[in-house]
Amino acid sequence: MESIQNIQRNREPPSEGIMHDILWSDPKSSPGTSFNFDRGGGLLFGPDVTKSFLKLNGLELIIRSHQVREDGYSVEHDGKLLTVFSAPNYCDTMGNKGAFIRFTAPSHVPE
């Protein structure tokens, strides 16, 4: 988590390193990892990878973005991985919906 927290975010995305890997990695339904050929970088990661990352870092949920979803969001990996994409009709060509996530106190469970 420390290496993620230390990412210098106010810059163009680099062509390698942790920021590159986080930006271009996407979930897949099968276990393990594989190269993300669709994006030309990053990895595809399975539910086992999500489970391991959450356990290792004492987390309950991963919320990510940067990947178009037809309904604006998706819930994957046994409900432990949410993708939220806020741009409707991305690039005026995709026809997707946009979405947002809301956390309500006191439980802070996403809605």
PDB file of N, CA, C and O in Angstrom, residues 37-102:
ATOM      1  N   PHE A  37      -3.389  -7.646 -23.386  1.00  0.00           N
ATOM      2  CA  PHE A  37      -3.144  -7.334 -24.796  1.00  0.00           C
ATOM      3  C   PHE A  37      -4.087  -6.263 -25.322  1.00  0.00           C
ATOM      4  O   PHE A  37      -3.719  -5.490 -26.204  1.00  0.00           O
ATOM      5  N   ASP A  38      -5.325  -6.193 -24.794  1.00  0.00           N
ATOM      6  CA  ASP A  38      -6.279  -5.190 -25.259  1.00  0.00           C
ATOM      7  C   ASP A  38      -5.767  -3.775 -25.032  1.00  0.00           C
ATOM      8  O   ASP A  38      -6.002  -2.882 -25.836  1.00  0.00           O
ATOM      9  N   ARG A  39      -5.079  -3.564 -23.935  1.00  0.00           N
ATOM     10  CA  ARG A  39      -4.578  -2.229 -23.611  1.00  0.00           C
ATOM     11  C   ARG A  39      -3.102  -2.060 -23.982  1.00  0.00           C
ATOM     12  O   ARG A  39      -2.580  -0.961 -23.934  1.00  0.00           O
ATOM     13  N   GLY A  40      -2.435  -3.144 -24.267  1.00  0.00           N
ATOM     14  CA  GLY A  40      -1.020  -3.062 -24.606  1.00  0.00           C
ATOM     15  C   GLY A  40      -0.123  -2.862 -23.398  1.00  0.00           C
ATOM     16  O   GLY A  40       1.042  -2.501 -23.529  1.00  0.00           O
ATOM     17  N   GLY A  41      -0.643  -3.090 -22.224  1.00  0.00           N
ATOM     18  CA  GLY A  41       0.132  -2.948 -20.993  1.00  0.00           C
ATOM     19  C   GLY A  41      -0.719  -3.337 -19.802  1.00  0.00           C
ATOM     20  O   GLY A  41      -1.932  -3.515 -19.908  1.00  0.00           O
ATOM     21  N   GLY A  42      -0.089  -3.473 -18.670  1.00  0.00           N
ATOM     22  CA  GLY A  42      -0.796  -3.898 -17.476  1.00  0.00           C
ATOM     23  C   GLY A  42      -1.114  -5.375 -17.530  1.00  0.00           C
ATOM     24  O   GLY A  42      -0.672  -6.106 -18.415  1.00  0.00           O
ATOM     25  N   LEU A  43      -1.913  -5.829 -16.585  1.00  0.00           N
ATOM     26  CA  LEU A  43      -2.266  -7.238 -16.466  1.00  0.00           C
ATOM     27  C   LEU A  43      -3.770  -7.412 -16.422  1.00  0.00           C
ATOM     28  O   LEU A  43      -4.505  -6.485 -16.080  1.00  0.00           O
ATOM     29  N   LEU A  44      -4.213  -8.599 -16.735  1.00  0.00           N
ATOM     30  CA  LEU A  44      -5.553  -9.047 -16.401  1.00  0.00           C
ATOM     31  C   LEU A  44      -5.398  -9.867 -15.125  1.00  0.00           C
ATOM     32  O   LEU A  44      -4.471 -10.671 -15.016  1.00  0.00           O
ATOM     33  N   PHE A  45      -6.259  -9.637 -14.154  1.00  0.00           N
ATOM     34  CA  PHE A  45      -6.124 -10.326 -12.866  1.00  0.00           C
ATOM     35  C   PHE A  45      -7.438 -10.978 -12.468  1.00  0.00           C
ATOM     36  O   PHE A  45      -8.512 -10.425 -12.670  1.00  0.00           O
ATOM     37  N   GLY A  46      -7.319 -12.173 -11.928  1.00  0.00           N
ATOM     38  CA  GLY A  46      -8.493 -12.954 -11.553  1.00  0.00           C
ATOM     39  C   GLY A  46      -8.949 -12.723 -10.130  1.00  0.00           C
ATOM     40  O   GLY A  46      -8.316 -12.004  -9.356  1.00  0.00           O
ATOM     41  N   PRO A  47     -10.079 -13.364  -9.761  1.00  0.00           N
ATOM     42  CA  PRO A  47     -10.624 -13.205  -8.414  1.00  0.00           C
ATOM     43  C   PRO A  47      -9.665 -13.650  -7.316  1.00  0.00           C
ATOM     44  O   PRO A  47      -9.687 -13.101  -6.218  1.00  0.00           O
ATOM     45  N   ASP A  48      -8.808 -14.612  -7.615  1.00  0.00           N
ATOM     46  CA  ASP A  48      -7.827 -15.055  -6.623  1.00  0.00           C
ATOM     47  C   ASP A  48      -6.820 -13.945  -6.313  1.00  0.00           C
ATOM     48  O   ASP A  48      -6.386 -13.783  -5.169  1.00  0.00           O
ATOM     49  N   VAL A  49      -6.476 -13.165  -7.312  1.00  0.00           N
ATOM     50  CA  VAL A  49      -5.544 -12.050  -7.122  1.00  0.00           C
ATOM     51  C   VAL A  49      -6.201 -10.954  -6.284  1.00  0.00           C
ATOM     52  O   VAL A  49      -5.590 -10.400  -5.368  1.00  0.00           O
ATOM     53  N   THR A  50      -7.461 -10.666  -6.575  1.00  0.00           N
ATOM     54  CA  THR A  50      -8.210  -9.678  -5.786  1.00  0.00           C
ATOM     55  C   THR A  50      -8.289 -10.116  -4.334  1.00  0.00           C
ATOM     56  O   THR A  50      -8.002  -9.336  -3.420  1.00  0.00           O
ATOM     57  N   LYS A  51      -8.659 -11.374  -4.097  1.00  0.00           N
ATOM     58  CA  LYS A  51      -8.775 -11.898  -2.732  1.00  0.00           C
ATOM     59  C   LYS A  51      -7.446 -11.797  -1.989  1.00  0.00           C
ATOM     60  O   LYS A  51      -7.397 -11.361  -0.839  1.00  0.00           O
ATOM     61  N   SER A  52      -6.366 -12.165  -2.643  1.00  0.00           N
ATOM     62  CA  SER A  52      -5.044 -12.118  -2.035  1.00  0.00           C
ATOM     63  C   SER A  52      -4.636 -10.676  -1.699  1.00  0.00           C
ATOM     64  O   SER A  52      -4.116 -10.406  -0.616  1.00  0.00           O
ATOM     65  N   PHE A  53      -4.868  -9.752  -2.624  1.00  0.00           N
ATOM     66  CA  PHE A  53      -4.525  -8.343  -2.401  1.00  0.00           C
ATOM     67  C   PHE A  53      -5.307  -7.780  -1.211  1.00  0.00           C
ATOM     68  O   PHE A  53      -4.741  -7.092  -0.357  1.00  0.00           O
ATOM     69  N   LEU A  54      -6.595  -8.069  -1.150  1.00  0.00           N
ATOM     70  CA  LEU A  54      -7.418  -7.579  -0.041  1.00  0.00           C
ATOM     71  C   LEU A  54      -6.923  -8.128   1.297  1.00  0.00           C
ATOM     72  O   LEU A  54      -6.773  -7.381   2.260  1.00  0.00           O
ATOM     73  N   LYS A  55      -6.663  -9.415   1.344  1.00  0.00           N
ATOM     74  CA  LYS A  55      -6.191 -10.047   2.589  1.00  0.00           C
ATOM     75  C   LYS A  55      -4.838  -9.487   3.007  1.00  0.00           C
ATOM     76  O   LYS A  55      -4.640  -9.127   4.176  1.00  0.00           O
ATOM     77  N   LEU A  56      -3.909  -9.401   2.079  1.00  0.00           N
ATOM     78  CA  LEU A  56      -2.567  -8.904   2.361  1.00  0.00           C
ATOM     79  C   LEU A  56      -2.582  -7.485   2.927  1.00  0.00           C
ATOM     80  O   LEU A  56      -1.778  -7.133   3.785  1.00  0.00           O
ATOM     81  N   ASN A  57      -3.534  -6.678   2.461  1.00  0.00           N
ATOM     82  CA  ASN A  57      -3.571  -5.266   2.847  1.00  0.00           C
ATOM     83  C   ASN A  57      -4.676  -4.920   3.835  1.00  0.00           C
ATOM     84  O   ASN A  57      -4.903  -3.747   4.130  1.00  0.00           O
ATOM     85  N   GLY A  58      -5.372  -5.927   4.364  1.00  0.00           N
ATOM     86  CA  GLY A  58      -6.410  -5.693   5.362  1.00  0.00           C
ATOM     87  C   GLY A  58      -7.566  -4.863   4.826  1.00  0.00           C
ATOM     88  O   GLY A  58      -8.134  -4.050   5.553  1.00  0.00           O
ATOM     89  N   LEU A  59      -7.943  -5.094   3.581  1.00  0.00           N
ATOM     90  CA  LEU A  59      -9.021  -4.341   2.951  1.00  0.00           C
ATOM     91  C   LEU A  59     -10.223  -5.243   2.705  1.00  0.00           C
ATOM     92  O   LEU A  59     -10.109  -6.468   2.711  1.00  0.00           O
ATOM     93  N   GLU A  60     -11.375  -4.642   2.463  1.00  0.00           N
ATOM     94  CA  GLU A  60     -12.593  -5.396   2.201  1.00  0.00           C
ATOM     95  C   GLU A  60     -13.078  -5.265   0.767  1.00  0.00           C
ATOM     96  O   GLU A  60     -13.868  -6.088   0.300  1.00  0.00           O
ATOM     97  N   LEU A  61     -12.641  -4.215   0.070  1.00  0.00           N
ATOM     98  CA  LEU A  61     -13.206  -3.910  -1.229  1.00  0.00           C
ATOM     99  C   LEU A  61     -12.208  -3.115  -2.058  1.00  0.00           C
ATOM    100  O   LEU A  61     -11.471  -2.279  -1.528  1.00  0.00           O
ATOM    101  N   ILE A  62     -12.179  -3.362  -3.360  1.00  0.00           N
ATOM    102  CA  ILE A  62     -11.415  -2.544  -4.292  1.00  0.00           C
ATOM    103  C   ILE A  62     -12.418  -1.804  -5.163  1.00  0.00           C
ATOM    104  O   ILE A  62     -13.334  -2.419  -5.726  1.00  0.00           O
ATOM    105  N   ILE A  63     -12.259  -0.497  -5.260  1.00  0.00           N
ATOM    106  CA  ILE A  63     -13.065   0.320  -6.164  1.00  0.00           C
ATOM    107  C   ILE A  63     -12.106   0.908  -7.181  1.00  0.00           C
ATOM    108  O   ILE A  63     -11.124   1.544  -6.823  1.00  0.00           O
ATOM    109  N   ARG A  64     -12.401   0.677  -8.435  1.00  0.00           N
ATOM    110  CA  ARG A  64     -11.519   1.111  -9.508  1.00  0.00           C
ATOM    111  C   ARG A  64     -12.320   1.830 -10.580  1.00  0.00           C
ATOM    112  O   ARG A  64     -13.543   1.813 -10.580  1.00  0.00           O
ATOM    113  N   SER A  65     -11.607   2.439 -11.490  1.00  0.00           N
ATOM    114  CA  SER A  65     -12.224   3.135 -12.607  1.00  0.00           C
ATOM    115  C   SER A  65     -11.367   2.881 -13.836  1.00  0.00           C
ATOM    116  O   SER A  65     -10.628   1.901 -13.890  1.00  0.00           O
ATOM    117  N   HIS A  66     -11.450   3.746 -14.812  1.00  0.00           N
ATOM    118  CA  HIS A  66     -10.570   3.723 -15.982  1.00  0.00           C
ATOM    119  C   HIS A  66     -10.854   2.559 -16.913  1.00  0.00           C
ATOM    120  O   HIS A  66      -9.977   2.068 -17.620  1.00  0.00           O
ATOM    121  N   GLN A  67     -12.100   2.062 -16.904  1.00  0.00           N
ATOM    122  CA  GLN A  67     -12.493   1.024 -17.854  1.00  0.00           C
ATOM    123  C   GLN A  67     -13.986   1.180 -18.130  1.00  0.00           C
ATOM    124  O   GLN A  67     -14.807   1.160 -17.214  1.00  0.00           O
ATOM    125  N   VAL A  68     -14.327   1.355 -19.394  1.00  0.00           N
ATOM    126  CA  VAL A  68     -15.726   1.549 -19.788  1.00  0.00           C
ATOM    127  C   VAL A  68     -16.556   0.346 -19.358  1.00  0.00           C
ATOM    128  O   VAL A  68     -16.148  -0.806 -19.538  1.00  0.00           O
ATOM    129  N   ARG A  69     -17.717   0.637 -18.796  1.00  0.00           N
ATOM    130  CA  ARG A  69     -18.697  -0.390 -18.453  1.00  0.00           C
ATOM    131  C   ARG A  69     -20.026   0.018 -19.062  1.00  0.00           C
ATOM    132  O   ARG A  69     -20.447   1.171 -18.924  1.00  0.00           O
ATOM    133  N   GLU A  70     -20.696  -0.910 -19.724  1.00  0.00           N
ATOM    134  CA  GLU A  70     -21.938  -0.598 -20.427  1.00  0.00           C
ATOM    135  C   GLU A  70     -22.964   0.076 -19.527  1.00  0.00           C
ATOM    136  O   GLU A  70     -23.614   1.042 -19.920  1.00  0.00           O
ATOM    137  N   ASP A  71     -23.134  -0.432 -18.317  1.00  0.00           N
ATOM    138  CA  ASP A  71     -24.093   0.145 -17.372  1.00  0.00           C
ATOM    139  C   ASP A  71     -23.470   1.211 -16.475  1.00  0.00           C
ATOM    140  O   ASP A  71     -24.093   1.656 -15.518  1.00  0.00           O
ATOM    141  N   GLY A  72     -22.217   1.583 -16.733  1.00  0.00           N
ATOM    142  CA  GLY A  72     -21.531   2.586 -15.926  1.00  0.00           C
ATOM    143  C   GLY A  72     -20.779   1.995 -14.751  1.00  0.00           C
ATOM    144  O   GLY A  72     -19.958   2.660 -14.147  1.00  0.00           O
ATOM    145  N   TYR A  73     -21.079   0.757 -14.410  1.00  0.00           N
ATOM    146  CA  TYR A  73     -20.388   0.106 -13.296  1.00  0.00           C
ATOM    147  C   TYR A  73     -20.490  -1.413 -13.468  1.00  0.00           C
ATOM    148  O   TYR A  73     -21.304  -1.917 -14.225  1.00  0.00           O
ATOM    149  N   SER A  74     -19.646  -2.116 -12.725  1.00  0.00           N
ATOM    150  CA  SER A  74     -19.760  -3.569 -12.643  1.00  0.00           C
ATOM    151  C   SER A  74     -19.290  -4.015 -11.266  1.00  0.00           C
ATOM    152  O   SER A  74     -18.475  -3.354 -10.630  1.00  0.00           O
ATOM    153  N   VAL A  75     -19.842  -5.132 -10.820  1.00  0.00           N
ATOM    154  CA  VAL A  75     -19.459  -5.758  -9.561  1.00  0.00           C
ATOM    155  C   VAL A  75     -18.922  -7.138  -9.926  1.00  0.00           C
ATOM    156  O   VAL A  75     -19.620  -7.925 -10.560  1.00  0.00           O
ATOM    157  N   GLU A  76     -17.677  -7.399  -9.550  1.00  0.00           N
ATOM    158  CA  GLU A  76     -17.024  -8.647  -9.944  1.00  0.00           C
ATOM    159  C   GLU A  76     -16.305  -9.272  -8.752  1.00  0.00           C
ATOM    160  O   GLU A  76     -16.274  -8.696  -7.667  1.00  0.00           O
ATOM    161  N   HIS A  77     -15.699 -10.398  -8.992  1.00  0.00           N
ATOM    162  CA  HIS A  77     -14.855 -11.092  -8.020  1.00  0.00           C
ATOM    163  C   HIS A  77     -15.561 -11.247  -6.672  1.00  0.00           C
ATOM    164  O   HIS A  77     -15.092 -10.787  -5.643  1.00  0.00           O
ATOM    165  N   ASP A  78     -16.711 -11.900  -6.731  1.00  0.00           N
ATOM    166  CA  ASP A  78     -17.507 -12.188  -5.531  1.00  0.00           C
ATOM    167  C   ASP A  78     -17.895 -10.928  -4.773  1.00  0.00           C
ATOM    168  O   ASP A  78     -17.946 -10.923  -3.540  1.00  0.00           O
ATOM    169  N   GLY A  79     -18.142  -9.848  -5.503  1.00  0.00           N
ATOM    170  CA  GLY A  79     -18.572  -8.595  -4.882  1.00  0.00           C
ATOM    171  C   GLY A  79     -17.451  -7.791  -4.246  1.00  0.00           C
ATOM    172  O   GLY A  79     -17.698  -6.785  -3.600  1.00  0.00           O
ATOM    173  N   LYS A  80     -16.221  -8.218  -4.435  1.00  0.00           N
ATOM    174  CA  LYS A  80     -15.077  -7.552  -3.802  1.00  0.00           C
ATOM    175  C   LYS A  80     -14.381  -6.551  -4.716  1.00  0.00           C
ATOM    176  O   LYS A  80     -13.442  -5.878  -4.302  1.00  0.00           O
ATOM    177  N   LEU A  81     -14.841  -6.425  -5.971  1.00  0.00           N
ATOM    178  CA  LEU A  81     -14.221  -5.518  -6.936  1.00  0.00           C
ATOM    179  C   LEU A  81     -15.316  -4.749  -7.668  1.00  0.00           C
ATOM    180  O   LEU A  81     -16.149  -5.348  -8.352  1.00  0.00           O
ATOM    181  N   LEU A  82     -15.325  -3.433  -7.493  1.00  0.00           N
ATOM    182  CA  LEU A  82     -16.281  -2.574  -8.178  1.00  0.00           C
ATOM    183  C   LEU A  82     -15.544  -1.716  -9.185  1.00  0.00           C
ATOM    184  O   LEU A  82     -14.506  -1.128  -8.867  1.00  0.00           O
ATOM    185  N   THR A  83     -16.067  -1.658 -10.398  1.00  0.00           N
ATOM    186  CA  THR A  83     -15.564  -0.741 -11.409  1.00  0.00           C
ATOM    187  C   THR A  83     -16.643   0.301 -11.617  1.00  0.00           C
ATOM    188  O   THR A  83     -17.801  -0.039 -11.886  1.00  0.00           O
ATOM    189  N   VAL A  84     -16.291   1.570 -11.478  1.00  0.00           N
ATOM    190  CA  VAL A  84     -17.223   2.677 -11.654  1.00  0.00           C
ATOM    191  C   VAL A  84     -16.670   3.565 -12.761  1.00  0.00           C
ATOM    192  O   VAL A  84     -15.543   4.046 -12.671  1.00  0.00           O
ATOM    193  N   PHE A  85     -17.466   3.767 -13.805  1.00  0.00           N
ATOM    194  CA  PHE A  85     -17.040   4.595 -14.932  1.00  0.00           C
ATOM    195  C   PHE A  85     -18.056   5.718 -15.090  1.00  0.00           C
ATOM    196  O   PHE A  85     -19.209   5.485 -15.409  1.00  0.00           O
ATOM    197  N   SER A  86     -17.628   6.950 -14.861  1.00  0.00           N
ATOM    198  CA  SER A  86     -18.566   8.070 -14.755  1.00  0.00           C
ATOM    199  C   SER A  86     -18.877   8.771 -16.075  1.00  0.00           C
ATOM    200  O   SER A  86     -19.761   9.615 -16.117  1.00  0.00           O
ATOM    201  N   ALA A  87     -18.165   8.471 -17.154  1.00  0.00           N
ATOM    202  CA  ALA A  87     -18.361   9.185 -18.417  1.00  0.00           C
ATOM    203  C   ALA A  87     -19.394   8.479 -19.297  1.00  0.00           C
ATOM    204  O   ALA A  87     -19.094   7.446 -19.894  1.00  0.00           O
ATOM    205  N   PRO A  88     -20.623   9.036 -19.396  1.00  0.00           N
ATOM    206  CA  PRO A  88     -21.606   8.406 -20.276  1.00  0.00           C
ATOM    207  C   PRO A  88     -21.230   8.613 -21.739  1.00  0.00           C
ATOM    208  O   PRO A  88     -20.610   9.610 -22.103  1.00  0.00           O
ATOM    209  N   ASN A  89     -21.598   7.633 -22.562  1.00  0.00           N
ATOM    210  CA  ASN A  89     -21.318   7.679 -23.998  1.00  0.00           C
ATOM    211  C   ASN A  89     -19.879   8.127 -24.256  1.00  0.00           C
ATOM    212  O   ASN A  89     -19.618   9.090 -24.978  1.00  0.00           O
ATOM    213  N   TYR A  90     -18.967   7.408 -23.679  1.00  0.00           N
ATOM    214  CA  TYR A  90     -17.534   7.733 -23.728  1.00  0.00           C
ATOM    215  C   TYR A  90     -17.083   8.031 -25.162  1.00  0.00           C
ATOM    216  O   TYR A  90     -17.373   7.276 -26.081  1.00  0.00           O
ATOM    217  N   CYS A  91     -16.393   9.143 -25.312  1.00  0.00           N
ATOM    218  CA  CYS A  91     -15.889   9.613 -26.619  1.00  0.00           C
ATOM    219  C   CYS A  91     -17.004   9.755 -27.658  1.00  0.00           C
ATOM    220  O   CYS A  91     -16.768   9.650 -28.856  1.00  0.00           O
ATOM    221  N   ASP A  92     -18.228   9.948 -27.201  1.00  0.00           N
ATOM    222  CA  ASP A  92     -19.402  10.087 -28.083  1.00  0.00           C
ATOM    223  C   ASP A  92     -19.603   8.894 -29.006  1.00  0.00           C
ATOM    224  O   ASP A  92     -20.224   9.007 -30.059  1.00  0.00           O
ATOM    225  N   THR A  93     -19.055   7.739 -28.611  1.00  0.00           N
ATOM    226  CA  THR A  93     -19.174   6.566 -29.487  1.00  0.00           C
ATOM    227  C   THR A  93     -19.573   5.282 -28.769  1.00  0.00           C
ATOM    228  O   THR A  93     -20.016   4.335 -29.421  1.00  0.00           O
ATOM    229  N   MET A  94     -19.396   5.216 -27.461  1.00  0.00           N
ATOM    230  CA  MET A  94     -19.543   3.931 -26.774  1.00  0.00           C
ATOM    231  C   MET A  94     -20.989   3.584 -26.393  1.00  0.00           C
ATOM    232  O   MET A  94     -21.312   2.424 -26.210  1.00  0.00           O
ATOM    233  N   GLY A  95     -21.840   4.575 -26.221  1.00  0.00           N
ATOM    234  CA  GLY A  95     -23.224   4.312 -25.846  1.00  0.00           C
ATOM    235  C   GLY A  95     -23.405   3.802 -24.432  1.00  0.00           C
ATOM    236  O   GLY A  95     -24.480   3.326 -24.068  1.00  0.00           O
ATOM    237  N   ASN A  96     -22.360   3.882 -23.618  1.00  0.00           N
ATOM    238  CA  ASN A  96     -22.436   3.398 -22.238  1.00  0.00           C
ATOM    239  C   ASN A  96     -23.126   4.411 -21.327  1.00  0.00           C
ATOM    240  O   ASN A  96     -23.202   5.593 -21.632  1.00  0.00           O
ATOM    241  N   LYS A  97     -23.614   3.920 -20.213  1.00  0.00           N
ATOM    242  CA  LYS A  97     -24.140   4.789 -19.161  1.00  0.00           C
ATOM    243  C   LYS A  97     -22.984   5.247 -18.287  1.00  0.00           C
ATOM    244  O   LYS A  97     -21.936   4.615 -18.264  1.00  0.00           O
ATOM    245  N   GLY A  98     -23.177   6.342 -17.575  1.00  0.00           N
ATOM    246  CA  GLY A  98     -22.218   6.791 -16.570  1.00  0.00           C
ATOM    247  C   GLY A  98     -22.743   6.426 -15.194  1.00  0.00           C
ATOM    248  O   GLY A  98     -23.946   6.262 -15.006  1.00  0.00           O
ATOM    249  N   ALA A  99     -21.861   6.296 -14.232  1.00  0.00           N
ATOM    250  CA  ALA A  99     -22.276   5.932 -12.877  1.00  0.00           C
ATOM    251  C   ALA A  99     -21.424   6.671 -11.859  1.00  0.00           C
ATOM    252  O   ALA A  99     -20.384   7.231 -12.179  1.00  0.00           O
ATOM    253  N   PHE A 100     -21.904   6.674 -10.624  1.00  0.00           N
ATOM    254  CA  PHE A 100     -21.125   7.168  -9.492  1.00  0.00           C
ATOM    255  C   PHE A 100     -21.423   6.275  -8.316  1.00  0.00           C
ATOM    256  O   PHE A 100     -22.372   5.500  -8.331  1.00  0.00           O
ATOM    257  N   ILE A 101     -20.597   6.378  -7.317  1.00  0.00           N
ATOM    258  CA  ILE A 101     -20.770   5.555  -6.118  1.00  0.00           C
ATOM    259  C   ILE A 101     -20.966   6.479  -4.929  1.00  0.00           C
ATOM    260  O   ILE A 101     -20.367   7.550  -4.860  1.00  0.00           O
ATOM    261  N   ARG A 102     -21.839   6.066  -4.023  1.00  0.00           N
ATOM    262  CA  ARG A 102     -22.127   6.865  -2.841  1.00  0.00           C
ATOM    263  C   ARG A 102     -21.949   5.979  -1.607  1.00  0.00           C
ATOM    264  O   ARG A 102     -22.380   4.823  -1.590  1.00  0.00           O
TER     265      ARG A 102
END
